[in-house]
XYZ file of C-alpha atoms in Angstrom:
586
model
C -9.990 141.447 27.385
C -7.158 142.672 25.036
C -7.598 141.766 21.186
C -5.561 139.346 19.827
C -4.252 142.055 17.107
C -3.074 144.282 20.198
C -2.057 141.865 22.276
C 0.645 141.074 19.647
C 1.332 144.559 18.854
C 2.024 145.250 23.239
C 4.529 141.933 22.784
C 6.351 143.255 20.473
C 6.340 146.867 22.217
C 8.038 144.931 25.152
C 9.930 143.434 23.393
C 11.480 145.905 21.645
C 11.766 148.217 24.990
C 13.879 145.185 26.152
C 15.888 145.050 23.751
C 16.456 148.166 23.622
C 17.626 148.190 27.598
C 20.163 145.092 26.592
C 21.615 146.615 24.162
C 22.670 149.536 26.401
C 23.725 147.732 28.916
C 25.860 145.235 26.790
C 27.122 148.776 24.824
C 28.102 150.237 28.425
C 29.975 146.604 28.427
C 31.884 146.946 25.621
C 33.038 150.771 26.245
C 34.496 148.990 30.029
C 36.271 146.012 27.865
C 37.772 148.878 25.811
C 39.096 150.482 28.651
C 39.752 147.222 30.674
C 42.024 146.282 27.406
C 43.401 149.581 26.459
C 44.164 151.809 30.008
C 47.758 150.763 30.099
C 48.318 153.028 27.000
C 46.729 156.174 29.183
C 50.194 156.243 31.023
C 52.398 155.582 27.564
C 55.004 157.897 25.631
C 55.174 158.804 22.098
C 57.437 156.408 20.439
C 60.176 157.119 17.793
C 58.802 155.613 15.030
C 56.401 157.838 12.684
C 54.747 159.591 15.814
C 57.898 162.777 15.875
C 57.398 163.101 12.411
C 53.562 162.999 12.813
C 53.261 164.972 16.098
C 56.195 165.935 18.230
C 58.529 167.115 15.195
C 56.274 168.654 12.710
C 56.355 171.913 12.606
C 52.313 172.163 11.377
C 51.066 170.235 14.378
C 53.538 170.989 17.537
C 51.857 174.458 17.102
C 48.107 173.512 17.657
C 44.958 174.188 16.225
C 46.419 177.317 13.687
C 44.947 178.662 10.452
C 48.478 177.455 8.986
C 48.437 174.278 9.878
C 44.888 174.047 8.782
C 45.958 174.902 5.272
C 48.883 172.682 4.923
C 46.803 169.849 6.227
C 44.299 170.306 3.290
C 46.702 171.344 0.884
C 50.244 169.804 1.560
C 52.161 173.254 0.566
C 55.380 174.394 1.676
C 54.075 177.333 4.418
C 57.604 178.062 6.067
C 57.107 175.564 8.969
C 60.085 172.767 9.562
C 59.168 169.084 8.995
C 61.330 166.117 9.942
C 61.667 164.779 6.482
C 60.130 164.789 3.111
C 57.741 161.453 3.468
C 55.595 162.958 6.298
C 52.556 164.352 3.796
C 52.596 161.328 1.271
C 48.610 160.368 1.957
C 46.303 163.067 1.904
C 44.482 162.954 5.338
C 43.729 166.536 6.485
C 41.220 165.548 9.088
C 43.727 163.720 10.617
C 46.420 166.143 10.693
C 43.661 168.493 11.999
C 42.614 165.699 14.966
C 46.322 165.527 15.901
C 46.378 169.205 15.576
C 43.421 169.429 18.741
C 45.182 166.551 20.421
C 48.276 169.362 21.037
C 46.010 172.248 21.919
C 43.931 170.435 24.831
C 47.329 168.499 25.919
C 50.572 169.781 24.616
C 53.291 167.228 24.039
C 54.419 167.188 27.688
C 51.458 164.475 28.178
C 51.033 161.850 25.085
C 48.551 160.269 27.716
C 45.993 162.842 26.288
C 47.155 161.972 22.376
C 46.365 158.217 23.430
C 43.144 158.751 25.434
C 41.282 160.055 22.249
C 42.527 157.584 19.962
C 41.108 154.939 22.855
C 37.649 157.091 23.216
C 37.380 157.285 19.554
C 37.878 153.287 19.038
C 35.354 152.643 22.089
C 32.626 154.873 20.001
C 33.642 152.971 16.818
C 32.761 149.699 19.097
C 29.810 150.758 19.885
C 28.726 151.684 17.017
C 29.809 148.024 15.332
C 27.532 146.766 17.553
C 24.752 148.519 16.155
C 25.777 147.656 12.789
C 25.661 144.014 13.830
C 22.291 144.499 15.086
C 21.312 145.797 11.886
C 23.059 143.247 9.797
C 21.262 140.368 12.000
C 17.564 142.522 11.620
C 17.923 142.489 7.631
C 18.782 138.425 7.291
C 15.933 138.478 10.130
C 17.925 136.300 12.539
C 16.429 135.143 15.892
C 15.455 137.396 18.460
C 17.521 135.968 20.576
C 20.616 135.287 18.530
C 20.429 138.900 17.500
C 22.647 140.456 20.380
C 24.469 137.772 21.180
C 26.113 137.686 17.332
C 26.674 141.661 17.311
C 27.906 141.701 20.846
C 30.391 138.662 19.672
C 30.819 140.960 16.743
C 31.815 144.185 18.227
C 33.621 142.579 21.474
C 36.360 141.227 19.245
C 36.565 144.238 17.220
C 37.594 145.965 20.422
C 39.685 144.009 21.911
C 41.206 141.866 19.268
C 45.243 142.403 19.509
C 46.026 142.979 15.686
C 43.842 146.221 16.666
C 46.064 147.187 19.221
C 48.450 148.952 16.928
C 45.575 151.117 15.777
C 44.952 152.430 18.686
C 48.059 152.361 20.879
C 50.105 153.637 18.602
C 49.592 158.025 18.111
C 51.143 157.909 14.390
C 47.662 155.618 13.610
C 45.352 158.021 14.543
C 43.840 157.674 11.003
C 42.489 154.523 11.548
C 39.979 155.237 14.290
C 39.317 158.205 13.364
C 38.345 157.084 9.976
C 36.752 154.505 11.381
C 34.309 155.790 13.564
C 32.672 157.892 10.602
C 33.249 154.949 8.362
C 30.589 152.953 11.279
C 28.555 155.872 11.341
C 27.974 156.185 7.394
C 27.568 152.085 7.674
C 24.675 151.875 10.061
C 22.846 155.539 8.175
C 22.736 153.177 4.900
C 21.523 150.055 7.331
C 19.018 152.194 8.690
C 18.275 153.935 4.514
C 19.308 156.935 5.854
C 21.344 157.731 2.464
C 22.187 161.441 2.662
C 23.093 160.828 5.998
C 25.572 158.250 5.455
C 26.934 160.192 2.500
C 27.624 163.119 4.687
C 29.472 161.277 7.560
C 31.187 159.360 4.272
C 33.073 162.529 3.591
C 35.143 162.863 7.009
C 36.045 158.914 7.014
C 37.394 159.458 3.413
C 39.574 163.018 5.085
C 40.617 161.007 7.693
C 41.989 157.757 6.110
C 41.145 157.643 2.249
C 41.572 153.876 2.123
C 37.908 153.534 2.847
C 37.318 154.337 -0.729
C 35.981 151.301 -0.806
C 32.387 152.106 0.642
C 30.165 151.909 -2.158
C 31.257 148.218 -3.079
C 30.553 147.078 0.871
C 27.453 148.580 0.075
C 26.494 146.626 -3.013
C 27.890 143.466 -1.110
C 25.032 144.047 1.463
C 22.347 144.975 -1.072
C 23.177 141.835 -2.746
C 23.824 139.749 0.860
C 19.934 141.232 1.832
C 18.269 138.811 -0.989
C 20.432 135.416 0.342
C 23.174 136.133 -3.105
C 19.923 135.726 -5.438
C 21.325 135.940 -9.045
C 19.790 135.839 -12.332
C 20.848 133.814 -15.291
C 22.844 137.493 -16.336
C 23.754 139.189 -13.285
C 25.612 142.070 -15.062
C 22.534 143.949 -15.463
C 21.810 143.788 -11.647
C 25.505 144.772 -10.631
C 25.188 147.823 -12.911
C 21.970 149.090 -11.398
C 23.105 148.477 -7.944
C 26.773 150.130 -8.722
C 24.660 152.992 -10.047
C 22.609 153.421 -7.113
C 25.748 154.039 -5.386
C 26.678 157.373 -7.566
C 26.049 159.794 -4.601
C 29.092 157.246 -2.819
C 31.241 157.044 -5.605
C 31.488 160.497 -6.493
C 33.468 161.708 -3.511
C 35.615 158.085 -3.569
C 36.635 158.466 -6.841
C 38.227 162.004 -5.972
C 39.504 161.047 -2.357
C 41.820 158.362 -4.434
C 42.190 160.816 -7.322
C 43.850 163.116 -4.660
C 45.094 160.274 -2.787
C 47.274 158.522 -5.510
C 48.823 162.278 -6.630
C 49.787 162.784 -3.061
C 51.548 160.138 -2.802
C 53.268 159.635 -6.116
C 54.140 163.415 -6.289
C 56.106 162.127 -2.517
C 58.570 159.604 -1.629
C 55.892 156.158 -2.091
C 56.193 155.777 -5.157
C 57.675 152.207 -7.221
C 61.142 153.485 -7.094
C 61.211 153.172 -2.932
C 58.025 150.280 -3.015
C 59.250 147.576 -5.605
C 57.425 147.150 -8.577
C 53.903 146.505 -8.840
C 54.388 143.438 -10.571
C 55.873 141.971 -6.946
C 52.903 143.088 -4.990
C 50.919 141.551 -7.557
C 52.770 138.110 -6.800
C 52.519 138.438 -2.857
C 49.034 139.681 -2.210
C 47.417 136.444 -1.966
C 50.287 134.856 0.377
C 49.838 138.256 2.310
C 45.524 137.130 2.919
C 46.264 133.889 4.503
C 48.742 135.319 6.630
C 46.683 137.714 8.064
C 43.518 134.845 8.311
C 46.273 133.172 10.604
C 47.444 135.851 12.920
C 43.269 136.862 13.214
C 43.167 133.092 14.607
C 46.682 132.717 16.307
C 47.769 136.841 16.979
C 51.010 136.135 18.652
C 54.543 137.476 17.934
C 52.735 140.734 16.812
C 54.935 143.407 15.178
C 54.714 147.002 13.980
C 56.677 145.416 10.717
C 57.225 142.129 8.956
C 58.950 140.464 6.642
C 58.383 138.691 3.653
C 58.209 134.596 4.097
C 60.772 132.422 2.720
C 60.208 130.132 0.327
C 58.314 132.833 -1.742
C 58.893 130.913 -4.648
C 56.615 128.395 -3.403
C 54.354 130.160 -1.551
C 53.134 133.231 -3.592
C 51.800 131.014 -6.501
C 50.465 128.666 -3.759
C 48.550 131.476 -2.194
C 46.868 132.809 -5.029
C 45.862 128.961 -5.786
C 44.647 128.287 -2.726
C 42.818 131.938 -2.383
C 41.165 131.452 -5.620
C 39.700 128.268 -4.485
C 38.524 129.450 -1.859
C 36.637 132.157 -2.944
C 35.220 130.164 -5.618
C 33.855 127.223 -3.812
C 32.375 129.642 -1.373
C 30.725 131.461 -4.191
C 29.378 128.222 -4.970
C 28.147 127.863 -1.853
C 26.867 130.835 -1.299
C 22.926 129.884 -1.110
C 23.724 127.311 1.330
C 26.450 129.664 3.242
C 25.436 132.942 2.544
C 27.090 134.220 5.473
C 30.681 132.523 5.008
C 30.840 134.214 1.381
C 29.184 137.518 2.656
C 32.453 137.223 5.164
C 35.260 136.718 3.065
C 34.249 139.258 -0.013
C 34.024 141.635 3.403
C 37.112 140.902 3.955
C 38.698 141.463 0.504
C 36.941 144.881 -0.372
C 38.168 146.479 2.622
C 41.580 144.868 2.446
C 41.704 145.874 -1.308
C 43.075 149.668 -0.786
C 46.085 148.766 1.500
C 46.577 144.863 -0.392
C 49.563 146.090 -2.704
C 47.751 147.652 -5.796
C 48.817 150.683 -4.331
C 52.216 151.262 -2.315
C 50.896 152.280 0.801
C 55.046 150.462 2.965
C 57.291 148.250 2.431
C 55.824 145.616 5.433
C 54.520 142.354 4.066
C 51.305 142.767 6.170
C 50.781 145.415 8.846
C 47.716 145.215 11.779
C 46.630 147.945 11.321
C 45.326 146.966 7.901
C 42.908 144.735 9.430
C 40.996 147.268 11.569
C 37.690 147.350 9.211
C 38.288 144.261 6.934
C 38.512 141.969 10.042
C 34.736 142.363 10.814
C 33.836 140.292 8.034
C 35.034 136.762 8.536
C 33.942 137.471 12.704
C 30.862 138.023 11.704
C 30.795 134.371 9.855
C 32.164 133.278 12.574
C 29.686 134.376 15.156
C 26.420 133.437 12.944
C 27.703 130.403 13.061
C 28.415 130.007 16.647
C 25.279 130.912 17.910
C 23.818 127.934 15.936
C 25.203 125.556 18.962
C 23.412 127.407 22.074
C 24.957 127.352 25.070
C 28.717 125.694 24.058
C 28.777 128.781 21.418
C 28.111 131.305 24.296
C 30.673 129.599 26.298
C 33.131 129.065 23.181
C 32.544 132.999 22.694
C 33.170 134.037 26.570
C 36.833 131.875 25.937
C 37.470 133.705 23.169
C 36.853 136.840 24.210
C 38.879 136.224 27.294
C 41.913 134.973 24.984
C 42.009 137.523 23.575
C 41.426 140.454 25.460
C 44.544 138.517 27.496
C 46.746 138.733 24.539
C 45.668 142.518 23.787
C 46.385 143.702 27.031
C 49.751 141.959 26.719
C 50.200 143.636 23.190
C 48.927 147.204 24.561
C 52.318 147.107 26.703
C 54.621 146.949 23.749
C 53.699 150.279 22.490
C 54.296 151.444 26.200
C 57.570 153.414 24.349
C 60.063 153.019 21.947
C 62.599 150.693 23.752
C 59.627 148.572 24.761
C 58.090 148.466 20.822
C 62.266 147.777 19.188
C 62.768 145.010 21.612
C 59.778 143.058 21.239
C 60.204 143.747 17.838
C 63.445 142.264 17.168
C 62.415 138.822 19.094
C 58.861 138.354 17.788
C 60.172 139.365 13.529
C 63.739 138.221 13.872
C 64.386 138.170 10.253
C 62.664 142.153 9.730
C 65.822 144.779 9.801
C 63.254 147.287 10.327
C 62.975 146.744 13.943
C 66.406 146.002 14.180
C 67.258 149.260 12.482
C 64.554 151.088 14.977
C 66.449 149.945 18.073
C 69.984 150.262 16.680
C 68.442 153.773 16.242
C 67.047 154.363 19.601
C 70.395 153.225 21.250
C 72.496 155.611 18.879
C 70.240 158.576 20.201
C 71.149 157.402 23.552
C 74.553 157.678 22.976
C 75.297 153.721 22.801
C 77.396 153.392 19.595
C 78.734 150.384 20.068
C 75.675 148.571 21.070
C 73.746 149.506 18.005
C 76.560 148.895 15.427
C 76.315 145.300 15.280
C 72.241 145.915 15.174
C 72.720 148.181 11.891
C 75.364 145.892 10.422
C 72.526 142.678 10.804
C 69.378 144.463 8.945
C 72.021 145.647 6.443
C 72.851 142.098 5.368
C 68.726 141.376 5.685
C 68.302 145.085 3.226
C 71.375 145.443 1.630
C 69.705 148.348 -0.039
C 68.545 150.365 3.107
C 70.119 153.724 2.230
C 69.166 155.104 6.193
C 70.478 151.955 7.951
C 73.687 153.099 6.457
C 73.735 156.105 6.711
C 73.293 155.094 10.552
C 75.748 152.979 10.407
C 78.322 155.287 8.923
C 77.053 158.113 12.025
C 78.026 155.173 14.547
C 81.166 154.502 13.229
C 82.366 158.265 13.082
C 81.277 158.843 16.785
C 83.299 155.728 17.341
C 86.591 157.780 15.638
C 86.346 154.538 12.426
C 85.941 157.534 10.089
C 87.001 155.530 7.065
C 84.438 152.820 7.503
C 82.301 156.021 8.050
C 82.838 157.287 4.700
C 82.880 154.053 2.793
C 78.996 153.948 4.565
C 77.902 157.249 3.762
C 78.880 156.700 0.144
C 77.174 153.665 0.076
C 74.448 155.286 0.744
C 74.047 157.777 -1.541
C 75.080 154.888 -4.078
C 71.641 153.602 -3.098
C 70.140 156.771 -3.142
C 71.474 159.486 -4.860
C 69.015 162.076 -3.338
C 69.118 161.692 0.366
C 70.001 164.914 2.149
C 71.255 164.036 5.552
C 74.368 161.839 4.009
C 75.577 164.470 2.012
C 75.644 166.603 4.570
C 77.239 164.423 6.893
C 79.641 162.831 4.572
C 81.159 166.686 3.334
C 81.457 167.437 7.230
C 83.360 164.683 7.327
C 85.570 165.534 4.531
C 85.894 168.989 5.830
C 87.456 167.981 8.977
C 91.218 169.003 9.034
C 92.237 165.808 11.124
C 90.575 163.276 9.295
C 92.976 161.691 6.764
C 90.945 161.345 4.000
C 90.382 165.722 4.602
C 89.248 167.000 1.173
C 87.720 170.652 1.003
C 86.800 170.504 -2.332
C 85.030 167.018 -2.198
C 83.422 168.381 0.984
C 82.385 171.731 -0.710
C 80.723 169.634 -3.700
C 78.957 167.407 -0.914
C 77.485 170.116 1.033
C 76.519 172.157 -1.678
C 74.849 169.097 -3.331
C 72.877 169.208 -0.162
C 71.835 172.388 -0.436
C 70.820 171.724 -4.611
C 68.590 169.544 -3.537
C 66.781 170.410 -0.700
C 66.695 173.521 -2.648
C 68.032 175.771 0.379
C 65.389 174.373 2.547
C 67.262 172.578 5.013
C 68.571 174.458 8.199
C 71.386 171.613 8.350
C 72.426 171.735 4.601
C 73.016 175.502 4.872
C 74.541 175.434 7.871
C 76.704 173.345 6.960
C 77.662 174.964 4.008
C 77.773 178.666 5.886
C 80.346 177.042 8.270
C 82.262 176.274 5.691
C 82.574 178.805 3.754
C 83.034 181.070 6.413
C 85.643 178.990 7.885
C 87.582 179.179 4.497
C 87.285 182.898 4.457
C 84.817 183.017 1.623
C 83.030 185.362 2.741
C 81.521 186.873 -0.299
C 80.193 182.694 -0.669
C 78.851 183.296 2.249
C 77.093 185.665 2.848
C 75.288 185.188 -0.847
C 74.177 181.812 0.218
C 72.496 183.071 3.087
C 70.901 186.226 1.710
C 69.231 183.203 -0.914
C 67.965 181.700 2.236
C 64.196 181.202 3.212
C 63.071 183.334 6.250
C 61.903 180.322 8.288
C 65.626 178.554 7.405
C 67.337 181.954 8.562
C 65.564 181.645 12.039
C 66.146 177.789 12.225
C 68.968 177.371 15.541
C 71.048 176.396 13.458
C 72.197 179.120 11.598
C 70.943 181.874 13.931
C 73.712 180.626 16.153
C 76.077 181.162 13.029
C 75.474 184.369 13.038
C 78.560 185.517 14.471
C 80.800 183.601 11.622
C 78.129 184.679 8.943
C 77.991 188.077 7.601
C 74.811 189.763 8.456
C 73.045 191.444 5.258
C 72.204 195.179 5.394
């Protein structure tokens, strides 16, 4: 005869040892939807947009795992190696850089199947480990036994396969999203399980990897605070404070991540002068929230960019209304509905970094920017399913079906750039970024006149997109229209004074003796503008401006422009192949 006191003890033995066995089996589940979802990006390219300028053109990470690349990544200094253009280090994310760096030394860049296999295996472990953190969650809040798995399975099945995800992980250039995200998971279940230190330490690489998870320490207080059903005193500063506080060891490395996050990338080429003031991200935030609540609901016509809504008159004071009300009847709720307020503040803190308070692109909304703030409003959702029994665990099998459809579907479009630009430019119609990215991709294939009328549409959508016309004006001198080509490039630079490549391009232009418009001392002024201000950096500028010199018979010019060269712009193609028009210094 067993005591009653041991018999009770034995049950909940077994039942923990069965748990225990679900959960692995429903974790070896989720790593198969991953792969069921995401195996179609195992045979996919790099794609032209971000990833050579990331990976395949940057001069730190085509090398590998090297003790230079190592130090740029942490440091962002000039070290003599060629980049693709000036933008590329404008967030500090050295663990990133470094992952990419690995990604090259186990596969090269003759197989991008090995770049995307790691950012799938690293999104899989970041399932997994959501899972766990939805056990957790359901443990404190002491939820049924038996709703328990069933909410953080929900939980962490449409993390992984939900298809505003998909450009997280399909795409090579986002690498700093899973990455982040896996230790962000990690630190998250070492606090769930009061493991502090621990989840301080695996803080630190989420915050090298993608500092937007500055955020940390305020998910943190949400849950303290979420743990006691939103009890609140009479004065609930005093309890905010101490539970801020209690974060110190969290906030101490955040507040320097953004610290050396916001000099990055105002000492680069994000600041207000490319973003738009932040006056006008103010406005749109709150329009931006609801549209990402309806693509989380309805995630079709997916895009890597997107405009800005018409009507925005009407809409961005509408949104904030609307958002504000929101949030406050929930608050007032939030005894009765713990969960739906614990859902949407989720939401908010995680969306805060990337909401417009700091430029982070010129998109309306972006996917990707839902990859950790998403988890909050599923999680309402699936407490809140699991309340109906069986029609919830059916509702949940549909969904989870939907939408590991649609993701599959979605995984397809970052197959390679043709297939990303084209499904671009018919789900975002009105965004001239994709049709600027596939005028682009058919000018590198040599089809001019295909992409002109592309560049001459998102010109009348961005009448101030300095590149598209500088494009433009490259498509109409292969085409032999080399006045509309210089009316372009000028344009331009009228946009933006300092952009490199059109000076270059535009004095080349002027230099040429059959062009009618020929003027060597306009061109000389052009390229040696270049030159000023990439500050003799560029192997174009200075070629360039070698050629012509040298072709004028100003020699002396000549060869004193290139003894003022940097070494690694004197072994740059093109002017080593100059050499034979450039005098050679003793």
């Amino acid at each position: 005869i067993i005591p009653a006191g041991r018999l009770t003890d034995r049950r909940a033995f077994l039942n923990q040892g069965l748990m225990a066995r679900h959960a692995l089996i429903l974790s070896l589940i989720l790593i198969g939807l991953v792969g069921a979802v995401f195996f179609p990006s195992f045979r996919a390219d790099f794609v032209q947009y971000d990833d050579p300028a990331f990976v395949t053109r940057n001069g730190y990470v085509n090398e590998g795992l090297t003790g230079v690349g190592v130090n740029w990544a942490f440091t962002q200094r000039e070290l003599g190696k060629p980049l693709m253009h000036e933008g590329v280090g404008n967030v500090w994310h050295p663990l990133t850089w470094i992952s990419h760096m690995i990604d090259v030394e186990l596969w090269g860049l003759e197989n991008p199947g090995g770049h995307h296999a790691m950012s799938v295996l690293l999104h899989a472990l970041s399932t997994v480990l959501v899972f766990f953190c939805g056990l957790r969650l359901c443990a404190l809040r002491k939820l049924a036994a038996n709703h328990v798995l069933a909410v953080a399975f929900f939980l962490a099945a449409v993390f992984a396969i939900h298809p505003l995800h998909v450009e997280s992980v399909a795409w090579v250039s986002e690498r700093k999203d899973v990455l982040s995200g896996f230790f962000f998971f990690g630190s998250l279940l070492a606090y769930l399980h009061d493991r502090r230190w621990l989840s301080v330490l695996l803080f630190l690489p989420a915050l090298m990897a993608k500092p937007s998870v500055v955020v940390l320490p305020l998910l943190l207080m949400l849950i303290d605070w979420w743990r006691t059903g939103f009890i609140i005193q009479k004065n609930p500063l005093p309890v905010l404070v101490r539970s801020g506080l209690g974060k110190i060891i969290w906030w101490m490395p955040a507040i320097i991540a953004t610290a050396l996050g916001i000099w990055v990338q105002y000492t680069g080429t994000h600041s207000d002068f490319v973003g738009g003031s932040l006056t006008t991200r103010l406005v749109t935030m709150a329009t931006g929230v609801w549209f990402y609540f309806w693509r989380m609901v309805v995630p079709v016509d997916l895009s890597f960019q997107y405009p800005f809504p018409p009507y925005g008159m009407v809409l961005f004071p509408l949104g904030w209304l609307a958002l504000i009300s929101v949030v406050a009847l929930l608050w007032r709720k939030r005894k009765e509905w713990p969960e739906a307020f614990f859902g949407i503040a989720w939401f908010l803190i995680l969306w805060l970094p990337s909401s417009g308070l700091v430029y982070v692109g010129n998109s309306f909304t972006a996917d990707r920017y839902t990859y950790l703030a998403m988890l909050g409003p599923v999680f309402t959702l699936a407490v809140g399913l699991v309340k109906f029994g069986k029609p919830a665990l059916i509702s949940g099998g549909v969904i989870t079906l939907i939408l590991g459809t649609l993701a599959h579907q979605q995984v397809k479009v970052w197959n390679d750039s043709e297939a990303l630009f084209s499904h671009a430019i018919k789900a975002q119609p009105r965004e001239a970024i994709g049709l600027q990215n596939y005028a682009s991709l058919l000018q590198m294939e040599g089809r001019n006149a295909e992409a002109i009328p592309l560049y001459e549409k998102a010109i009348k959508i961005s009448p101030n997109d300095y590149i598209g016309k500088y494009n433009l004006a490259n498509c109409y001198r292969k085409m032999g229209r080399l006045d509309e080509a210089e009316a372009k490039y000028e344009e331009s630079l009228s946009v933006y004074p300092g952009y490199v490549p059109a000076w270059i391009n535009l004095g080349e232009l002027l230099a040429n003796p059959e062009y009618s418009g020929h003027d060597p001392q306009a061109a000389r002024e052009a390229l040696r503008k270049a030159c000023q201000l990439s500050q003799l950096r560029n192997p174009l500028a200075a070629a360039a401006l070698l050629k012509f010199e040298a072709r004028a018979g100003n020699q002396a010019a000549a060869k004193n422009l290139y003894n003022q060269l940097p070494d690694f712009v004197k072994q740059h193609p093109a002017i080593s192949s100059l050499i034979k028009i450039t005098p050679t210094p003793r």
